[in-house]
């Protein structure tokens, strides 16, 4: 309860500081909370925002996240089972982890069509190492004595997977997924912004180009809310997993 009250107090303080700063600035530079709230209501009432802006961006982020997991998790398993495989892919992993997101997005735009495929591949490429490393670390965390005991007593494979393997993998994969969710949306917006693909990124660019700062701030609030909801949902899932 105290943490929630402290959070609300901090949020109220930020809004009050924002309102004070907006009174000393031009609306085109820093609109006030009321103007942004009005723009937010306008955006949310637009049907095209949901169908042509929000859903395409969420779909690309989800597809990129799924592709990263579909490729990264098996590579993590292979690298855990055969260290030579991990060493073979280490240079590529280091490149993907070290390359700034804007540079990779620009390269993907140059190499591909600049549309949906480009966004999905950019998200997948940046998040693939996250799932590869998390899966390998999770498999390494399996209690070998417990696994050997289960094998000796001939515990069914499905039960071993559910009771031994998955809990160990989830200890590393859960936090990695939490980070990947937020980054998937951020990279999607960045790539859309650079490529001009229809979506939240394009909406942000359009608001900036037309000096619709109140609409720009409203879009930022929507993006922050999406990231917050995703992280809150996954955090709740992680807690339930620990309790069970």
CSV table of C-alpha atoms in Angstrom, one decimal:
chain,number,residue,atom,x,y,z
A,1,UNK,CA,0.0,0.0,0.0
A,2,UNK,CA,2.8,2.4,0.9
A,3,UNK,CA,4.6,1.7,-2.3
A,4,UNK,CA,1.5,2.4,-4.3
A,5,UNK,CA,0.9,5.7,-2.5
A,6,UNK,CA,4.5,6.7,-3.1
A,7,UNK,CA,4.2,5.9,-6.8
A,8,UNK,CA,1.0,8.0,-7.1
A,9,UNK,CA,2.7,10.8,-5.1
A,10,UNK,CA,5.7,10.7,-7.4
A,11,UNK,CA,3.4,10.7,-10.5
A,12,UNK,CA,1.5,13.7,-9.1
A,13,UNK,CA,4.7,15.5,-8.5
A,14,UNK,CA,5.8,15.0,-12.1
A,15,UNK,CA,2.5,16.2,-13.5
A,16,UNK,CA,2.6,19.3,-11.3
A,17,UNK,CA,6.2,20.0,-12.4
A,18,UNK,CA,5.1,19.5,-16.0
A,19,UNK,CA,2.1,21.9,-15.7
A,20,UNK,CA,4.4,24.5,-14.1
A,21,UNK,CA,7.0,24.2,-16.9
A,22,UNK,CA,4.3,24.3,-19.6
A,23,UNK,CA,3.0,27.7,-18.2
A,24,UNK,CA,6.4,29.1,-18.8
A,25,UNK,CA,6.8,27.7,-22.4
A,26,UNK,CA,5.0,28.0,-25.7
A,27,UNK,CA,2.4,25.3,-26.4
A,28,UNK,CA,4.3,24.3,-29.5
A,29,UNK,CA,7.3,23.5,-27.4
A,30,UNK,CA,5.8,22.1,-24.2
A,31,UNK,CA,2.0,21.7,-24.1
A,32,UNK,CA,0.3,21.4,-20.7
A,33,UNK,CA,-1.3,18.2,-19.2
A,34,UNK,CA,-4.8,19.3,-20.1
A,35,UNK,CA,-4.0,19.9,-23.7
A,36,UNK,CA,-2.2,16.6,-24.0
A,37,UNK,CA,-5.2,14.9,-22.2
A,38,UNK,CA,-7.5,16.4,-24.8
A,39,UNK,CA,-5.3,15.2,-27.7
A,40,UNK,CA,-5.2,11.8,-26.1
A,41,UNK,CA,-8.9,11.6,-26.0
A,42,UNK,CA,-9.1,12.6,-29.7
A,43,UNK,CA,-6.6,10.0,-30.7
A,44,UNK,CA,-8.3,7.2,-28.8
A,45,UNK,CA,-11.7,8.1,-30.4
A,46,UNK,CA,-10.3,7.8,-33.9
A,47,UNK,CA,-11.1,4.4,-35.4
A,48,UNK,CA,-8.2,4.6,-37.8
A,49,UNK,CA,-5.8,4.9,-34.9
A,50,UNK,CA,-6.7,1.5,-33.7
A,51,UNK,CA,-6.8,-0.2,-37.1
A,52,UNK,CA,-4.1,1.5,-39.1
A,53,UNK,CA,-1.7,2.8,-36.4
A,54,UNK,CA,-1.8,0.7,-33.2
A,55,UNK,CA,-2.5,-2.8,-34.4
A,56,UNK,CA,0.1,-2.8,-37.2
A,57,UNK,CA,2.8,-1.7,-34.7
A,58,UNK,CA,1.8,-4.3,-32.1
A,59,UNK,CA,1.6,-7.0,-34.8
A,60,UNK,CA,5.1,-6.2,-36.0
A,61,UNK,CA,6.5,-6.1,-32.5
A,62,UNK,CA,4.8,-9.4,-31.6
A,63,UNK,CA,6.0,-11.1,-34.8
A,64,UNK,CA,9.6,-9.9,-34.3
A,65,UNK,CA,9.5,-11.1,-30.7
A,66,UNK,CA,8.2,-14.5,-31.7
A,67,UNK,CA,10.8,-14.9,-34.5
A,68,UNK,CA,13.6,-13.9,-32.1
A,69,UNK,CA,12.4,-16.6,-29.6
A,70,UNK,CA,11.9,-19.2,-32.3
A,71,UNK,CA,15.5,-18.8,-33.5
A,72,UNK,CA,17.2,-17.7,-30.3
A,73,UNK,CA,15.9,-20.4,-28.0
A,74,UNK,CA,17.0,-23.4,-30.2
A,75,UNK,CA,20.4,-21.8,-30.7
A,76,UNK,CA,20.7,-21.4,-26.9
A,77,UNK,CA,19.8,-25.1,-26.4
A,78,UNK,CA,22.3,-26.1,-29.1
A,79,UNK,CA,25.0,-23.9,-27.5
A,80,UNK,CA,24.4,-25.4,-24.1
A,81,UNK,CA,24.5,-28.9,-25.4
A,82,UNK,CA,27.5,-28.4,-27.7
A,83,UNK,CA,29.8,-25.4,-26.6
A,84,UNK,CA,31.4,-25.4,-30.1
A,85,UNK,CA,28.0,-24.3,-31.5
A,86,UNK,CA,27.9,-21.4,-29.0
A,87,UNK,CA,31.5,-20.5,-30.0
A,88,UNK,CA,30.6,-20.6,-33.7
A,89,UNK,CA,27.8,-18.1,-33.3
A,90,UNK,CA,29.6,-15.9,-30.7
A,91,UNK,CA,30.9,-13.4,-33.3
A,92,UNK,CA,27.5,-12.9,-34.8
A,93,UNK,CA,26.0,-12.6,-31.3
A,94,UNK,CA,28.6,-10.0,-30.3
A,95,UNK,CA,27.9,-8.0,-33.4
A,96,UNK,CA,24.1,-8.0,-32.8
A,97,UNK,CA,24.5,-7.1,-29.2
A,98,UNK,CA,27.0,-4.3,-29.8
A,99,UNK,CA,25.4,-2.7,-32.8
A,100,UNK,CA,23.2,0.3,-32.0
A,101,UNK,CA,19.6,-0.2,-32.9
A,102,UNK,CA,19.4,2.8,-35.3
A,103,UNK,CA,22.3,1.5,-37.4
A,104,UNK,CA,20.8,-2.0,-37.7
A,105,UNK,CA,17.4,-0.5,-38.5
A,106,UNK,CA,19.0,1.6,-41.3
A,107,UNK,CA,20.8,-1.4,-42.7
A,108,UNK,CA,17.7,-3.5,-42.7
A,109,UNK,CA,15.8,-0.6,-44.5
A,110,UNK,CA,18.6,-0.6,-47.2
A,111,UNK,CA,18.6,-4.3,-47.6
A,112,UNK,CA,14.8,-5.0,-47.5
A,113,UNK,CA,11.7,-3.2,-48.6
A,114,UNK,CA,11.4,-0.8,-45.7
A,115,UNK,CA,8.0,-2.1,-44.7
A,116,UNK,CA,6.6,-4.8,-42.4
A,117,UNK,CA,9.3,-7.3,-43.2
A,118,UNK,CA,12.0,-4.8,-42.3
A,119,UNK,CA,10.5,-4.0,-38.9
A,120,UNK,CA,10.1,-7.6,-38.0
A,121,UNK,CA,13.6,-8.6,-39.0
A,122,UNK,CA,15.1,-5.6,-37.1
A,123,UNK,CA,13.3,-6.5,-33.9
A,124,UNK,CA,14.2,-10.2,-34.3
A,125,UNK,CA,17.8,-9.5,-35.0
A,126,UNK,CA,18.2,-7.3,-31.9
A,127,UNK,CA,16.4,-9.6,-29.5
A,128,UNK,CA,17.7,-13.0,-30.8
A,129,UNK,CA,20.8,-12.8,-28.6
A,130,UNK,CA,18.7,-12.1,-25.5
A,131,UNK,CA,16.8,-15.4,-25.9
A,132,UNK,CA,19.9,-17.4,-26.9
A,133,UNK,CA,21.8,-16.4,-23.8
A,134,UNK,CA,18.8,-16.7,-21.5
A,135,UNK,CA,18.0,-20.2,-22.7
A,136,UNK,CA,21.6,-21.4,-22.4
A,137,UNK,CA,21.9,-19.9,-18.9
A,138,UNK,CA,18.6,-21.5,-17.9
A,139,UNK,CA,19.7,-24.9,-19.0
A,140,UNK,CA,23.0,-24.5,-17.2
A,141,UNK,CA,21.0,-23.8,-14.0
A,142,UNK,CA,19.4,-27.2,-14.0
A,143,UNK,CA,20.3,-29.2,-10.8
A,144,UNK,CA,22.3,-32.0,-12.2
A,145,UNK,CA,21.9,-34.2,-9.2
A,146,UNK,CA,18.2,-33.8,-9.3
A,147,UNK,CA,18.1,-34.5,-13.0
A,148,UNK,CA,20.2,-37.6,-12.5
A,149,UNK,CA,18.0,-38.8,-9.7
A,150,UNK,CA,14.9,-38.4,-11.9
A,151,UNK,CA,16.6,-40.4,-14.6
A,152,UNK,CA,17.6,-43.2,-12.2
A,153,UNK,CA,14.1,-43.5,-10.8
A,154,UNK,CA,12.7,-43.3,-14.3
A,155,UNK,CA,10.5,-40.3,-13.9
A,156,UNK,CA,8.5,-39.7,-17.1
A,157,UNK,CA,10.1,-37.3,-19.5
A,158,UNK,CA,7.0,-35.0,-19.4
A,159,UNK,CA,7.2,-34.8,-15.6
A,160,UNK,CA,10.9,-34.1,-15.7
A,161,UNK,CA,10.4,-31.3,-18.2
A,162,UNK,CA,7.6,-29.8,-16.1
A,163,UNK,CA,9.2,-30.1,-12.7
A,164,UNK,CA,13.0,-29.8,-13.4
A,165,UNK,CA,13.8,-28.3,-16.8
A,166,UNK,CA,11.2,-25.6,-17.3
A,167,UNK,CA,11.5,-24.0,-13.8
A,168,UNK,CA,15.3,-23.8,-14.3
A,169,UNK,CA,15.0,-22.3,-17.7
A,170,UNK,CA,12.2,-19.9,-16.6
A,171,UNK,CA,14.5,-18.3,-14.0
A,172,UNK,CA,16.6,-16.8,-16.8
A,173,UNK,CA,14.0,-16.7,-19.6
A,174,UNK,CA,11.4,-14.9,-17.5
A,175,UNK,CA,13.4,-11.7,-16.9
A,176,UNK,CA,14.8,-11.8,-20.4
A,177,UNK,CA,11.3,-11.9,-21.8
A,178,UNK,CA,10.4,-8.9,-19.6
A,179,UNK,CA,13.2,-6.9,-21.2
A,180,UNK,CA,12.5,-8.2,-24.7
A,181,UNK,CA,8.8,-7.1,-24.5
A,182,UNK,CA,9.7,-3.5,-23.9
A,183,UNK,CA,12.5,-3.4,-26.4
A,184,UNK,CA,10.4,-5.1,-29.1
A,185,UNK,CA,8.0,-2.1,-29.1
A,186,UNK,CA,10.8,0.4,-28.8
A,187,UNK,CA,12.7,-1.1,-31.8
A,188,UNK,CA,9.4,-1.3,-33.8
A,189,UNK,CA,8.7,2.4,-33.3
A,190,UNK,CA,12.3,3.3,-34.2
A,191,UNK,CA,12.3,1.3,-37.4
A,192,UNK,CA,8.9,2.6,-38.4
A,193,UNK,CA,10.1,6.1,-37.7
A,194,UNK,CA,13.1,5.7,-39.9
A,195,UNK,CA,11.4,3.7,-42.7
A,196,UNK,CA,8.2,5.6,-42.9
A,197,UNK,CA,6.1,2.4,-42.4
A,198,UNK,CA,2.6,3.0,-41.2
A,199,UNK,CA,2.2,2.6,-37.5
A,200,UNK,CA,3.0,4.4,-34.2
A,201,UNK,CA,6.4,5.4,-35.5
A,202,UNK,CA,4.9,7.1,-38.5
A,203,UNK,CA,2.3,8.8,-36.3
A,204,UNK,CA,5.0,10.2,-34.1
A,205,UNK,CA,6.9,11.5,-37.1
A,206,UNK,CA,3.8,13.1,-38.6
A,207,UNK,CA,3.0,14.8,-35.3
A,208,UNK,CA,6.5,16.2,-35.1
A,209,UNK,CA,6.5,17.3,-38.7
A,210,UNK,CA,3.3,19.3,-38.3
A,211,UNK,CA,4.3,20.7,-34.9
A,212,UNK,CA,1.4,18.9,-33.2
A,213,UNK,CA,3.2,18.7,-29.9
A,214,UNK,CA,0.2,17.9,-27.9
A,215,UNK,CA,-0.6,15.0,-30.1
A,216,UNK,CA,3.1,14.0,-30.0
A,217,UNK,CA,3.0,13.9,-26.2
A,218,UNK,CA,-0.2,12.0,-26.3
A,219,UNK,CA,1.3,9.3,-28.5
A,220,UNK,CA,4.3,9.1,-26.1
A,221,UNK,CA,1.9,8.5,-23.2
A,222,UNK,CA,0.2,5.7,-25.2
A,223,UNK,CA,3.6,4.1,-25.9
A,224,UNK,CA,4.6,4.3,-22.3
A,225,UNK,CA,1.3,2.8,-21.2
A,226,UNK,CA,1.7,-0.1,-23.6
A,227,UNK,CA,5.2,-0.8,-22.3
A,228,UNK,CA,4.0,-0.5,-18.7
A,229,UNK,CA,1.1,-2.8,-19.3
A,230,UNK,CA,3.3,-5.4,-20.9
A,231,UNK,CA,5.8,-5.3,-18.1
A,232,UNK,CA,3.1,-5.4,-15.4
A,233,UNK,CA,1.5,-8.4,-17.0
A,234,UNK,CA,4.7,-10.3,-17.3
A,235,UNK,CA,5.7,-9.3,-13.8
A,236,UNK,CA,2.4,-10.7,-12.5
A,237,UNK,CA,3.0,-13.9,-14.5
A,238,UNK,CA,6.5,-14.3,-13.0
A,239,UNK,CA,5.1,-13.9,-9.5
A,240,UNK,CA,2.5,-16.5,-10.1
A,241,UNK,CA,5.2,-18.8,-11.5
A,242,UNK,CA,7.2,-18.4,-8.4
A,243,UNK,CA,4.3,-19.2,-6.1
A,244,UNK,CA,3.5,-22.3,-8.0
